[in-house]
C-alpha positions as CSV (number, residue, x, y, z in Angstrom):
1,M,0.1,0.1,0.0
2,R,1.2,3.4,-0.7
3,G,1.2,6.2,1.7
4,S,-1.7,8.3,1.9
5,L,-1.4,11.9,1.0
6,T,-3.3,15.1,2.6
7,V,-5.4,16.8,-0.3
8,I,-5.4,20.4,-0.1
9,P,-7.9,22.0,-2.5
10,Y,-6.2,23.6,-5.2
11,R,-7.5,25.0,-8.6
12,P,-4.5,26.2,-10.3
13,S,-4.1,29.6,-12.5
14,P,-3.4,28.9,-16.0
15,D,-0.9,31.9,-15.6
16,A,1.0,30.2,-12.4
17,I,4.6,29.5,-13.0
18,I,5.9,25.8,-13.1
19,T,9.2,25.1,-10.8
20,R,10.7,21.6,-11.6
21,R,12.1,20.6,-8.2
22,V,13.9,17.2,-9.1
23,N,16.7,17.2,-11.8
24,Y,15.5,13.6,-12.9
25,N,12.4,12.1,-14.3
26,P,10.9,10.2,-11.6
27,K,8.4,8.3,-14.1
28,Q,8.6,4.8,-15.4
29,P,10.9,5.3,-18.5
30,G,9.3,5.1,-21.9
31,S,5.6,5.6,-20.4
32,K,3.3,8.4,-21.2
33,A,3.9,10.1,-18.0
34,A,7.4,10.3,-18.5
35,E,6.7,11.6,-21.8
36,R,4.6,14.4,-20.2
37,F,7.1,14.8,-17.4
38,D,9.8,16.0,-19.9
39,L,7.5,18.7,-20.9
40,Y,8.1,20.4,-17.8
41,W,10.9,23.3,-17.5
42,S,11.3,25.9,-14.8
43,G,9.7,28.8,-15.5
44,M,6.9,28.1,-17.9
45,I,3.2,28.5,-16.9
46,I,0.4,25.9,-16.4
47,Q,-1.2,26.9,-20.0
48,E,2.2,26.1,-21.6
49,F,2.2,22.6,-20.2
50,L,-1.1,22.2,-21.1
51,D,-0.5,23.3,-24.3
52,A,2.0,20.9,-24.9
53,G,0.2,18.0,-24.3
54,G,0.4,17.7,-20.2
55,Q,-2.7,17.2,-18.3
56,M,-4.2,18.9,-15.0
57,G,-3.9,15.3,-13.4
58,D,0.1,15.4,-13.9
59,I,0.4,19.1,-11.9
60,Y,-1.9,17.6,-9.1
61,W,0.2,14.3,-8.6
62,D,3.5,15.9,-9.4
63,I,3.0,18.7,-6.7
64,A,1.6,16.1,-4.3
65,R,4.9,14.4,-4.7
66,A,7.0,17.6,-4.6
67,Y,8.4,16.8,-8.2
68,I,7.1,20.5,-9.1
69,A,5.7,23.5,-7.3
70,T,3.6,26.3,-8.8
71,S,3.6,30.0,-7.9
72,D,0.1,30.1,-6.7
73,Y,-0.1,27.1,-4.6
74,P,-0.1,27.9,-0.7
75,Y,2.8,25.9,-0.1
76,W,5.0,27.6,-3.0
77,S,8.8,26.9,-2.4
78,S,11.6,27.5,-5.3
79,T,13.9,24.8,-3.5
80,K,13.1,21.3,-2.1
């Protein structure tokens, strides 16, 4: 069983800035999730990620696991 996460209501702004907090791709190599994770680059906004093929579910999942941060999330941090 995986550890549980506390869910905090969050509706990101399309203009929120993404910061990639890890220097590696934590997703399974060759998976669609890994392809989408490679779309992230620090300084892009959420709408750019979505336009490039990313999904909102990716953003929620990756924030919860501290792989990324966004500028409008209540616990924003530019460092891990």
